[in-house]
Amino acid sequence: MSTTERPDAPAPENAPEDASPTAGSVRAVVGLLVLFELTSGFLQGGIAPLLPEIGRELDVPDADLTWVISAQLLAAAVGVPVLGRLGDLHGHRKVLRWSLVSVAVGALLVALAPNLPVLLAGRVLTGPLAALLPLEIALVRDRLPLGPARSAIARLVGALALGTLLGGVLTGAVHALTDDVRLTLLVPAALAAACVPVSFLAIPETRNPARGRLDLPGAVLLGVTTLLLLSGVSAAQHDGPTPASLGLLGLAAALGAVWTRVELRTAEPLVDLRALADRRVAPFFLCAFAFGVVYFGGQAPDATFLAADPAVTGYGFGLSALSISLVALPAAVMAVVTSSLTARIAGRTGYVPALAGSFALITASFLTTAALHAELWQLVAAKVLAGLGLGLALGAMPTVIAEAGDPSRTGVTTALYNNVKTLGGAVAGGVMAAVLTASTAPAAGAAPAESAYVTVWLLCAVLSAGAAALTLTARRPARPAG
């Protein structure tokens, strides 16, 4: 039996006084969690439009700017399942607070970084951004019945999408006013710092933490495997398929096999691989990986394409950070709308058809972008399609995965969803960088060829189409009792 109380079960008669919070207190708590997701989205959405300016400030080539995104995703891929499990064991509120501290320190380091290595170190410290939503979902499921919990999760995902929208627009506006990329980056750093004291207010702790321990060997092996994998991708990006890069990739594969064996033999694994093999959830995790590739992997190439000077490269529009964020604004608005309406849409169609439809929209967006990108309105129209699909996918996937998993492992299960999604983005960052670098002339300051961007968009279209087909193979998750 589960070691924790069902989230939708009635509170026992001898439950502590705060076990059944009033409606007002529930709204207050969800409101605070919404604030954290707004800030998380702000930090995630605000970095992409500034990438060209960061490259000019620190003298970083366009192809290497993808690692500014990938560094944060790497840290998330390694740390998020650990943070999720620690939350299950020791309290989600406690781990949420420490995650916010790390994000605040990392955001400040990013703003003040004198060079690329320090900037990447700051991005690594912001990795726990991806752990905030799983920890919040676990708190919501612990405190609310099924119906209100679904609504609260949709609200949190909508806040994340809204924060992403505001991050892109407001950071672009601040940069346009100040013409100072460091001062602009201090704005999200200040927001992250403000969330730390707020986390010590009315947020309740998990009522019944799970029993068990952290799978430390599994966590270490997962971290080293991920690091070797991305190091091999990075080496291949710069030097091609050399013995060194192939050796790193081979070592990552071997260590991944060891990690799989360890997890299968561990009584309380960090990642329950047998549960992942269940057809009710396995396709959704594969879709989450594909989603991470298309969502995170396309951010840096899109920004550098829009910022490219057409007089020099033959493509692009020479846009500023503010203009880049405004181009993405309609898509972000659509993502906010569809993510907030996920429960209503999926209630009519079912979650599986809704997810398949979302990936079909994303596929159409990338195919349109690959074929039509000579005019700005063409890119805006294509991104609107992507926004519709991305918002719906963001809202539906965590709900499906959370309800299909064991309530005593909600934190680590939803963290694993974010982990798979961010791992897809981290791997995509290296692959996209390798595609762009392969077409770049060796001359200093040379830009990638236009065909390289088309290749990136077609790869994303193929992955999205595959995810749409894969979603339809999933068995419908069992409805929770009650």
CSV table of C-alpha atoms in Angstrom, one decimal:
chain,number,residue,atom,x,y,z
A,1,MET,CA,0.0,0.0,0.0
A,2,SER,CA,1.0,3.6,-0.4
A,3,THR,CA,2.9,5.1,2.5
A,4,THR,CA,1.0,8.4,2.1
A,5,GLU,CA,-2.6,9.4,2.3
A,6,ARG,CA,-4.5,9.7,-0.9
A,7,PRO,CA,-4.7,13.3,-2.0
A,8,ASP,CA,-8.5,13.0,-2.7
A,9,ALA,CA,-9.3,11.1,0.5
A,10,PRO,CA,-11.2,12.8,3.3
A,11,ALA,CA,-9.1,14.0,6.2
A,12,PRO,CA,-9.1,11.6,9.2
A,13,GLU,CA,-10.9,12.7,12.4
A,14,ASN,CA,-7.7,13.0,14.3
A,15,ALA,CA,-5.9,15.0,11.6
A,16,PRO,CA,-3.9,18.1,12.6
A,17,GLU,CA,-5.8,21.4,12.4
A,18,ASP,CA,-4.2,22.5,9.1
A,19,ALA,CA,-4.9,19.2,7.3
A,20,SER,CA,-8.2,20.6,6.0
A,21,PRO,CA,-7.4,24.2,5.0
A,22,THR,CA,-10.2,26.6,4.4
A,23,ALA,CA,-11.1,27.8,0.9
A,24,GLY,CA,-9.5,31.1,1.6
A,25,SER,CA,-6.2,29.6,2.8
A,26,VAL,CA,-6.2,27.3,-0.2
A,27,ARG,CA,-6.6,30.2,-2.6
A,28,ALA,CA,-3.8,32.1,-0.7
A,29,VAL,CA,-1.4,29.1,-1.0
A,30,VAL,CA,-2.2,28.5,-4.7
A,31,GLY,CA,-1.7,32.2,-5.2
A,32,LEU,CA,1.8,32.1,-3.8
A,33,LEU,CA,2.7,29.1,-5.9
A,34,VAL,CA,1.4,30.9,-8.9
A,35,LEU,CA,3.8,33.8,-8.1
A,36,PHE,CA,6.7,31.3,-8.1
A,37,GLU,CA,5.6,29.9,-11.5
A,38,LEU,CA,5.2,33.5,-12.9
A,39,THR,CA,8.8,34.1,-11.8
A,40,SER,CA,10.0,30.8,-13.2
A,41,GLY,CA,8.4,31.6,-16.6
A,42,PHE,CA,9.9,35.1,-16.5
A,43,LEU,CA,13.4,33.7,-16.0
A,44,GLN,CA,13.0,31.1,-18.7
A,45,GLY,CA,11.3,33.4,-21.2
A,46,GLY,CA,13.5,36.4,-20.6
A,47,ILE,CA,16.8,34.8,-21.6
A,48,ALA,CA,16.2,33.8,-25.2
A,49,PRO,CA,15.6,37.3,-26.7
A,50,LEU,CA,18.8,38.5,-24.9
A,51,LEU,CA,21.0,35.8,-26.3
A,52,PRO,CA,22.3,37.9,-29.3
A,53,GLU,CA,23.1,40.7,-26.9
A,54,ILE,CA,24.8,38.4,-24.4
A,55,GLY,CA,26.9,37.0,-27.3
A,56,ARG,CA,28.0,40.5,-28.3
A,57,GLU,CA,28.7,41.5,-24.6
A,58,LEU,CA,30.8,38.4,-23.9
A,59,ASP,CA,32.1,37.8,-27.5
A,60,VAL,CA,30.4,34.4,-27.8
A,61,PRO,CA,29.7,32.9,-31.3
A,62,ASP,CA,26.1,32.3,-32.2
A,63,ALA,CA,26.5,28.5,-32.3
A,64,ASP,CA,27.9,28.5,-28.8
A,65,LEU,CA,25.0,30.5,-27.4
A,66,THR,CA,22.8,27.4,-27.4
A,67,TRP,CA,24.8,26.2,-24.3
A,68,VAL,CA,23.4,29.2,-22.3
A,69,ILE,CA,20.1,27.4,-22.6
A,70,SER,CA,21.6,23.9,-22.3
A,71,ALA,CA,23.6,24.5,-19.1
A,72,GLN,CA,20.4,25.2,-17.2
A,73,LEU,CA,18.7,22.2,-18.7
A,74,LEU,CA,21.6,19.9,-17.9
A,75,ALA,CA,21.5,21.0,-14.2
A,76,ALA,CA,17.7,20.4,-14.3
A,77,ALA,CA,18.1,17.0,-15.9
A,78,VAL,CA,20.5,15.9,-13.2
A,79,GLY,CA,19.0,17.6,-10.1
A,80,VAL,CA,15.2,17.7,-10.6
A,81,PRO,CA,14.5,14.0,-9.9
A,82,VAL,CA,16.7,14.2,-6.8
A,83,LEU,CA,14.9,17.3,-5.6
A,84,GLY,CA,11.5,15.7,-6.3
A,85,ARG,CA,12.4,12.6,-4.3
A,86,LEU,CA,13.8,14.7,-1.4
A,87,GLY,CA,10.5,16.6,-1.4
A,88,ASP,CA,8.6,13.3,-1.2
A,89,LEU,CA,10.8,12.2,1.7
A,90,HIS,CA,11.4,15.4,3.7
A,91,GLY,CA,8.7,17.8,2.7
A,92,HIS,CA,8.0,19.6,-0.6
A,93,ARG,CA,7.9,23.0,1.0
A,94,LYS,CA,11.4,22.7,2.5
A,95,VAL,CA,12.9,21.6,-0.9
A,96,LEU,CA,10.9,24.3,-2.7
A,97,ARG,CA,12.6,27.0,-0.5
A,98,TRP,CA,16.1,25.7,-1.1
A,99,SER,CA,15.4,25.5,-4.8
A,100,LEU,CA,14.3,29.2,-4.8
A,101,VAL,CA,17.5,30.1,-3.0
A,102,SER,CA,19.7,28.4,-5.7
A,103,VAL,CA,17.7,30.0,-8.5
A,104,ALA,CA,18.1,33.5,-6.9
A,105,VAL,CA,21.9,33.1,-6.6
A,106,GLY,CA,22.2,31.7,-10.1
A,107,ALA,CA,20.2,34.5,-11.6
A,108,LEU,CA,22.4,37.1,-9.9
A,109,LEU,CA,25.5,35.4,-11.1
A,110,VAL,CA,24.2,35.4,-14.7
A,111,ALA,CA,23.6,39.1,-14.6
A,112,LEU,CA,27.1,39.9,-13.3
A,113,ALA,CA,29.1,37.2,-15.2
A,114,PRO,CA,32.3,38.6,-16.8
A,115,ASN,CA,32.7,35.7,-19.2
A,116,LEU,CA,31.0,32.6,-20.6
A,117,PRO,CA,32.2,30.1,-18.0
A,118,VAL,CA,30.8,32.2,-15.1
A,119,LEU,CA,27.6,32.7,-17.0
A,120,LEU,CA,27.2,29.0,-17.5
A,121,ALA,CA,27.9,28.4,-13.8
A,122,GLY,CA,25.0,30.8,-13.0
A,123,ARG,CA,22.8,29.0,-15.4
A,124,VAL,CA,23.6,25.7,-13.7
A,125,LEU,CA,22.5,27.2,-10.4
A,126,THR,CA,19.2,28.1,-11.9
A,127,GLY,CA,18.6,24.4,-12.8
A,128,PRO,CA,16.1,24.0,-9.9
A,129,LEU,CA,13.7,26.2,-11.8
A,130,ALA,CA,12.4,23.0,-13.4
A,131,ALA,CA,11.9,21.4,-9.9
A,132,LEU,CA,9.4,24.2,-8.8
A,133,LEU,CA,6.4,22.9,-10.7
A,134,PRO,CA,6.8,19.2,-9.6
A,135,LEU,CA,7.1,20.3,-6.0
A,136,GLU,CA,4.1,22.5,-6.3
A,137,ILE,CA,2.0,19.8,-8.0
A,138,ALA,CA,2.9,17.5,-5.1
A,139,LEU,CA,1.8,20.1,-2.6
A,140,VAL,CA,-1.4,20.6,-4.4
A,141,ARG,CA,-2.2,16.9,-4.7
A,142,ASP,CA,-1.5,16.5,-1.0
A,143,ARG,CA,-3.8,19.3,0.0
A,144,LEU,CA,-6.7,19.4,-2.4
A,145,PRO,CA,-9.3,16.9,-3.7
A,146,LEU,CA,-9.1,15.7,-7.2
A,147,GLY,CA,-11.3,18.4,-8.9
A,148,PRO,CA,-9.7,21.4,-7.2
A,149,ALA,CA,-6.3,19.9,-7.6
A,150,ARG,CA,-6.7,19.6,-11.4
A,151,SER,CA,-7.8,23.3,-11.6
A,152,ALA,CA,-4.9,24.4,-9.4
A,153,ILE,CA,-2.4,22.5,-11.6
A,154,ALA,CA,-3.9,24.1,-14.7
A,155,ARG,CA,-3.6,27.5,-13.0
A,156,LEU,CA,0.1,26.8,-12.2
A,157,VAL,CA,0.9,25.8,-15.7
A,158,GLY,CA,-1.0,28.8,-17.0
A,159,ALA,CA,1.1,31.0,-14.7
A,160,LEU,CA,4.3,29.4,-16.1
A,161,ALA,CA,3.2,30.2,-19.6
A,162,LEU,CA,2.2,33.7,-18.7
A,163,GLY,CA,5.5,34.3,-17.0
A,164,THR,CA,7.3,33.1,-20.1
A,165,LEU,CA,5.3,35.7,-22.1
A,166,LEU,CA,6.0,38.5,-19.7
A,167,GLY,CA,9.7,37.5,-19.4
A,168,GLY,CA,10.2,37.9,-23.2
A,169,VAL,CA,8.4,41.1,-23.6
A,170,LEU,CA,9.5,43.0,-20.4
A,171,THR,CA,13.1,42.0,-20.6
A,172,GLY,CA,13.1,43.2,-24.2
A,173,ALA,CA,11.5,46.5,-23.2
A,174,VAL,CA,14.0,47.0,-20.3
A,175,HIS,CA,16.9,46.4,-22.7
A,176,ALA,CA,15.4,48.8,-25.2
A,177,LEU,CA,15.2,51.5,-22.5
A,178,THR,CA,18.6,50.9,-20.9
A,179,ASP,CA,20.6,49.4,-23.7
A,180,ASP,CA,22.4,47.5,-21.0
A,181,VAL,CA,22.2,43.7,-21.0
A,182,ARG,CA,23.5,43.3,-17.5
A,183,LEU,CA,21.0,45.8,-16.0
A,184,THR,CA,18.3,44.0,-17.9
A,185,LEU,CA,19.3,40.6,-16.4
A,186,LEU,CA,19.2,42.1,-12.9
A,187,VAL,CA,15.4,42.4,-13.3
A,188,PRO,CA,14.7,38.6,-13.2
A,189,ALA,CA,17.4,38.2,-10.6
A,190,ALA,CA,15.5,40.7,-8.3
A,191,LEU,CA,12.2,38.8,-8.9
A,192,ALA,CA,13.9,35.5,-8.0
A,193,ALA,CA,15.4,37.0,-4.8
A,194,ALA,CA,12.0,38.3,-3.8
A,195,CYS,CA,10.5,34.8,-4.0
A,196,VAL,CA,12.8,33.5,-1.3
A,197,PRO,CA,11.2,35.4,1.7
A,198,VAL,CA,7.7,34.9,0.2
A,199,SER,CA,8.2,31.1,0.4
A,200,PHE,CA,8.4,31.4,4.2
A,201,LEU,CA,4.8,32.7,4.4
A,202,ALA,CA,1.6,30.7,4.4
A,203,ILE,CA,2.6,27.7,2.3
A,204,PRO,CA,1.9,24.5,4.2
A,205,GLU,CA,4.2,21.5,4.4
A,206,THR,CA,3.3,18.1,3.1
A,207,ARG,CA,1.1,16.3,5.6
A,208,ASN,CA,2.4,12.8,5.2
A,209,PRO,CA,6.0,12.5,3.7
A,210,ALA,CA,6.8,9.2,2.1
A,211,ARG,CA,8.9,6.7,3.9
A,212,GLY,CA,12.2,5.5,2.4
A,213,ARG,CA,15.5,7.0,1.4
A,214,LEU,CA,17.1,8.7,-1.5
A,215,ASP,CA,18.7,6.4,-4.1
A,216,LEU,CA,22.1,8.1,-3.9
A,217,PRO,CA,24.0,5.6,-6.2
A,218,GLY,CA,21.2,6.1,-8.8
A,219,ALA,CA,21.4,9.8,-8.5
A,220,VAL,CA,25.2,9.9,-9.0
A,221,LEU,CA,25.1,7.5,-11.9
A,222,LEU,CA,22.4,9.5,-13.6
A,223,GLY,CA,24.3,12.7,-13.2
A,224,VAL,CA,27.6,11.4,-14.5
A,225,THR,CA,25.8,9.7,-17.4
A,226,THR,CA,24.1,12.9,-18.4
A,227,LEU,CA,27.3,14.9,-18.1
A,228,LEU,CA,29.2,12.4,-20.3
A,229,LEU,CA,26.4,12.4,-22.9
A,230,LEU,CA,26.4,16.2,-23.2
A,231,SER,CA,30.2,16.4,-23.1
A,232,GLY,CA,30.3,14.0,-26.0
A,233,VAL,CA,27.8,16.1,-27.9
A,234,SER,CA,29.8,19.2,-27.2
A,235,ALA,CA,33.0,17.6,-28.3
A,236,ALA,CA,31.4,16.4,-31.5
A,237,GLN,CA,30.1,19.9,-32.1
A,238,HIS,CA,33.5,21.5,-32.1
A,239,ASP,CA,35.7,18.8,-33.5
A,240,GLY,CA,33.4,16.4,-35.3
A,241,PRO,CA,33.1,12.6,-34.7
A,242,THR,CA,36.6,12.3,-33.2
A,243,PRO,CA,37.8,9.3,-31.1
A,244,ALA,CA,37.5,11.5,-28.0
A,245,SER,CA,33.9,12.5,-28.7
A,246,LEU,CA,32.9,9.0,-29.7
A,247,GLY,CA,34.6,7.7,-26.6
A,248,LEU,CA,32.6,10.0,-24.4
A,249,LEU,CA,29.3,9.0,-26.0
A,250,GLY,CA,30.2,5.3,-25.8
A,251,LEU,CA,31.1,5.7,-22.1
A,252,ALA,CA,27.8,7.5,-21.5
A,253,ALA,CA,26.0,4.6,-23.1
A,254,ALA,CA,27.9,2.0,-21.0
A,255,LEU,CA,27.3,3.9,-17.8
A,256,GLY,CA,23.6,4.4,-18.7
A,257,ALA,CA,23.4,0.6,-18.9
A,258,VAL,CA,25.0,0.3,-15.5
A,259,TRP,CA,22.5,2.9,-14.1
A,260,THR,CA,19.6,0.9,-15.6
A,261,ARG,CA,20.8,-2.3,-13.9
A,262,VAL,CA,21.3,-0.5,-10.6
A,263,GLU,CA,17.8,1.0,-10.8
A,264,LEU,CA,16.2,-2.3,-11.6
A,265,ARG,CA,17.9,-4.0,-8.6
A,266,THR,CA,17.2,-1.2,-6.1
A,267,ALA,CA,14.2,-1.5,-3.8
A,268,GLU,CA,13.5,2.2,-3.8
A,269,PRO,CA,15.0,3.5,-7.1
A,270,LEU,CA,15.2,7.2,-8.0
A,271,VAL,CA,13.6,6.3,-11.3
A,272,ASP,CA,11.1,3.5,-11.3
A,273,LEU,CA,12.0,2.0,-14.7
A,274,ARG,CA,9.4,-0.7,-14.4
A,275,ALA,CA,6.7,1.8,-13.9
A,276,LEU,CA,7.9,3.8,-16.8
A,277,ALA,CA,7.5,0.7,-19.0
A,278,ASP,CA,3.7,0.8,-18.3
A,279,ARG,CA,1.9,1.8,-21.5
A,280,ARG,CA,-0.2,4.2,-19.5
A,281,VAL,CA,2.8,6.5,-18.9
A,282,ALA,CA,5.7,5.4,-21.1
A,283,PRO,CA,4.5,7.1,-24.3
A,284,PHE,CA,3.9,10.4,-22.4
A,285,PHE,CA,7.5,10.3,-21.1
A,286,LEU,CA,8.8,9.8,-24.7
A,287,CYS,CA,6.5,12.7,-25.8
A,288,ALA,CA,8.0,14.8,-23.0
A,289,PHE,CA,11.5,14.2,-24.4
A,290,ALA,CA,10.3,15.2,-27.8
A,291,PHE,CA,8.6,18.2,-26.4
A,292,GLY,CA,11.8,19.3,-24.7
A,293,VAL,CA,13.7,19.1,-27.9
A,294,VAL,CA,11.2,21.3,-29.9
A,295,TYR,CA,10.4,23.7,-27.0
A,296,PHE,CA,13.9,24.4,-25.7
A,297,GLY,CA,16.0,23.4,-28.6
A,298,GLY,CA,14.5,25.9,-30.9
A,299,GLN,CA,14.8,29.0,-28.7
A,300,ALA,CA,18.4,29.9,-29.4
A,301,PRO,CA,18.3,29.2,-33.2
A,302,ASP,CA,15.1,31.3,-33.5
A,303,ALA,CA,16.6,34.2,-31.7
A,304,THR,CA,19.9,34.2,-33.7
A,305,PHE,CA,18.0,33.8,-37.0
A,306,LEU,CA,15.8,36.8,-36.2
A,307,ALA,CA,18.8,38.9,-35.1
A,308,ALA,CA,20.9,38.0,-38.1
A,309,ASP,CA,21.7,40.9,-40.4
A,310,PRO,CA,20.3,40.1,-43.9
A,311,ALA,CA,22.9,42.3,-45.6
A,312,VAL,CA,25.6,40.1,-44.2
A,313,THR,CA,24.1,36.6,-44.0
A,314,GLY,CA,21.4,36.7,-46.7
A,315,TYR,CA,18.7,35.9,-44.2
A,316,GLY,CA,17.3,37.2,-40.9
A,317,PHE,CA,15.8,40.6,-40.0
A,318,GLY,CA,18.4,42.3,-37.8
A,319,LEU,CA,16.0,42.5,-34.9
A,320,SER,CA,16.7,43.8,-31.4
A,321,ALA,CA,15.9,42.0,-28.2
A,322,LEU,CA,12.6,43.8,-27.8
A,323,SER,CA,11.6,43.1,-31.4
A,324,ILE,CA,12.5,39.4,-31.0
A,325,SER,CA,10.3,39.2,-27.9
A,326,LEU,CA,7.4,41.0,-29.7
A,327,VAL,CA,7.6,38.5,-32.6
A,328,ALA,CA,7.2,35.8,-30.1
A,329,LEU,CA,4.4,37.6,-28.2
A,330,PRO,CA,1.4,36.3,-30.2
A,331,ALA,CA,2.6,32.7,-29.8
A,332,ALA,CA,3.1,33.2,-26.1
A,333,VAL,CA,-0.4,34.6,-25.7
A,334,MET,CA,-1.9,31.6,-27.4
A,335,ALA,CA,0.2,29.3,-25.1
A,336,VAL,CA,-1.2,31.1,-22.1
A,337,VAL,CA,-4.8,30.7,-23.4
A,338,THR,CA,-4.6,27.1,-24.3
A,339,SER,CA,-2.7,26.1,-21.1
A,340,SER,CA,-5.3,27.8,-18.9
A,341,LEU,CA,-8.1,26.0,-20.9
A,342,THR,CA,-6.5,22.6,-20.8
A,343,ALA,CA,-8.9,21.1,-18.3
A,344,ARG,CA,-11.9,22.3,-20.3
A,345,ILE,CA,-10.5,21.2,-23.7
A,346,ALA,CA,-9.4,17.8,-22.4
A,347,GLY,CA,-12.7,17.4,-20.6
A,348,ARG,CA,-14.4,17.5,-24.0
A,349,THR,CA,-12.0,15.5,-26.1
A,350,GLY,CA,-10.0,13.4,-23.6
A,351,TYR,CA,-6.4,14.0,-22.7
A,352,VAL,CA,-4.9,11.6,-25.3
A,353,PRO,CA,-6.7,13.3,-28.3
A,354,ALA,CA,-5.9,16.7,-26.9
A,355,LEU,CA,-2.2,15.8,-26.7
A,356,ALA,CA,-2.1,14.4,-30.2
A,357,GLY,CA,-3.7,17.5,-31.5
A,358,SER,CA,-1.2,19.7,-29.7
A,359,PHE,CA,1.7,17.9,-31.3
A,360,ALA,CA,0.0,18.1,-34.7
A,361,LEU,CA,-0.2,21.9,-34.3
A,362,ILE,CA,3.5,22.0,-33.4
A,363,THR,CA,4.4,19.9,-36.4
A,364,ALA,CA,2.4,22.2,-38.7
A,365,SER,CA,4.2,25.2,-37.2
A,366,PHE,CA,7.7,23.9,-37.9
A,367,LEU,CA,6.9,22.7,-41.4
A,368,THR,CA,5.5,26.2,-42.2
A,369,THR,CA,8.6,27.9,-40.7
A,370,ALA,CA,10.9,25.7,-42.8
A,371,ALA,CA,9.0,26.5,-46.0
A,372,LEU,CA,8.2,30.1,-45.3
A,373,HIS,CA,10.6,32.4,-43.4
A,374,ALA,CA,11.4,35.2,-45.8
A,375,GLU,CA,8.8,37.5,-44.3
A,376,LEU,CA,8.3,38.4,-40.6
A,377,TRP,CA,4.5,37.8,-40.8
A,378,GLN,CA,5.1,34.2,-41.9
A,379,LEU,CA,7.2,33.5,-38.8
A,380,VAL,CA,4.6,35.1,-36.6
A,381,ALA,CA,1.8,33.1,-38.1
A,382,ALA,CA,3.8,29.8,-37.8
A,383,LYS,CA,4.6,30.6,-34.2
A,384,VAL,CA,1.0,31.2,-33.3
A,385,LEU,CA,0.3,27.6,-34.4
A,386,ALA,CA,3.1,26.5,-32.2
A,387,GLY,CA,1.8,28.5,-29.2
A,388,LEU,CA,-1.6,26.8,-29.4
A,389,GLY,CA,0.0,23.4,-29.4
A,390,LEU,CA,2.7,24.1,-26.8
A,391,GLY,CA,0.2,25.6,-24.3
A,392,LEU,CA,-2.1,22.6,-24.5
A,393,ALA,CA,0.8,20.1,-24.2
A,394,LEU,CA,2.2,22.0,-21.2
A,395,GLY,CA,-1.1,21.8,-19.4
A,396,ALA,CA,-2.1,18.2,-20.2
A,397,MET,CA,1.1,16.2,-19.8
A,398,PRO,CA,1.9,16.9,-16.1
A,399,THR,CA,-1.8,16.2,-15.1
A,400,VAL,CA,-1.8,12.8,-17.0
A,401,ILE,CA,1.5,11.7,-15.5
A,402,ALA,CA,0.7,12.9,-12.0
A,403,GLU,CA,-2.6,11.0,-11.9
A,404,ALA,CA,-1.1,7.8,-13.4
A,405,GLY,CA,1.6,7.6,-10.8
A,406,ASP,CA,1.7,6.4,-7.2
A,407,PRO,CA,0.5,9.3,-4.9
A,408,SER,CA,3.5,8.6,-2.5
A,409,ARG,CA,5.9,9.4,-5.3
A,410,THR,CA,4.1,12.3,-6.9
A,411,GLY,CA,7.1,14.6,-6.4
A,412,VAL,CA,9.6,12.3,-8.1
A,413,THR,CA,7.2,11.2,-10.8
A,414,THR,CA,6.3,14.8,-11.9
A,415,ALA,CA,10.0,15.7,-11.5
A,416,LEU,CA,10.9,12.9,-13.8
A,417,TYR,CA,8.5,14.3,-16.4
A,418,ASN,CA,10.3,17.7,-16.1
A,419,ASN,CA,13.6,15.8,-16.1
A,420,VAL,CA,12.8,14.0,-19.3
A,421,LYS,CA,11.6,17.2,-20.9
A,422,THR,CA,14.6,19.2,-19.9
A,423,LEU,CA,17.0,16.4,-20.9
A,424,GLY,CA,15.4,16.5,-24.3
A,425,GLY,CA,16.1,20.3,-24.4
A,426,ALA,CA,19.7,19.8,-23.2
A,427,VAL,CA,20.5,17.2,-25.8
A,428,ALA,CA,18.7,19.3,-28.4
A,429,GLY,CA,20.9,22.3,-27.5
A,430,GLY,CA,24.0,20.3,-28.4
A,431,VAL,CA,22.5,18.8,-31.6
A,432,MET,CA,21.2,22.2,-32.8
A,433,ALA,CA,24.6,23.8,-32.1
A,434,ALA,CA,26.3,21.0,-34.0
A,435,VAL,CA,24.0,21.5,-37.0
A,436,LEU,CA,24.6,25.2,-37.0
A,437,THR,CA,28.3,24.9,-36.5
A,438,ALA,CA,28.7,22.4,-39.3
A,439,SER,CA,27.5,25.0,-41.8
A,440,THR,CA,29.5,27.9,-40.4
A,441,ALA,CA,32.6,29.0,-42.2
A,442,PRO,CA,35.9,29.0,-40.2
A,443,ALA,CA,36.3,32.7,-40.5
A,444,ALA,CA,35.9,34.8,-37.4
A,445,GLY,CA,32.4,36.1,-36.9
A,446,ALA,CA,30.9,33.9,-39.6
A,447,ALA,CA,27.3,33.0,-39.4
A,448,PRO,CA,25.6,29.6,-40.0
A,449,ALA,CA,24.1,29.0,-43.4
A,450,GLU,CA,20.3,29.4,-43.9
A,451,SER,CA,20.0,25.8,-44.8
A,452,ALA,CA,21.2,24.8,-41.3
A,453,TYR,CA,18.2,26.6,-39.7
A,454,VAL,CA,15.9,24.9,-42.1
A,455,THR,CA,17.4,21.6,-41.0
A,456,VAL,CA,16.8,22.5,-37.4
A,457,TRP,CA,13.1,23.3,-38.1
A,458,LEU,CA,12.6,20.1,-40.1
A,459,LEU,CA,14.1,18.0,-37.3
A,460,CYS,CA,11.7,19.6,-34.8
A,461,ALA,CA,8.8,18.9,-37.2
A,462,VAL,CA,9.7,15.2,-37.5
A,463,LEU,CA,9.9,14.8,-33.7
A,464,SER,CA,6.6,16.5,-33.2
A,465,ALA,CA,4.9,14.3,-35.7
A,466,GLY,CA,6.4,11.3,-34.0
A,467,ALA,CA,5.1,12.4,-30.6
A,468,ALA,CA,1.6,12.9,-32.0
A,469,ALA,CA,1.6,9.4,-33.3
A,470,LEU,CA,3.1,8.0,-30.1
A,471,THR,CA,0.5,9.7,-27.9
A,472,LEU,CA,-2.2,7.8,-29.7
A,473,THR,CA,-0.6,4.5,-28.7
A,474,ALA,CA,-0.9,5.2,-25.0
A,475,ARG,CA,-3.5,3.5,-22.9
A,476,ARG,CA,-5.9,5.9,-21.2
A,477,PRO,CA,-4.7,6.4,-17.6
A,478,ALA,CA,-6.9,4.8,-15.0
A,479,ARG,CA,-9.3,7.3,-13.4
A,480,PRO,CA,-8.4,7.9,-9.7
A,481,ALA,CA,-11.0,6.7,-7.3
A,482,GLY,CA,-13.3,9.3,-5.9
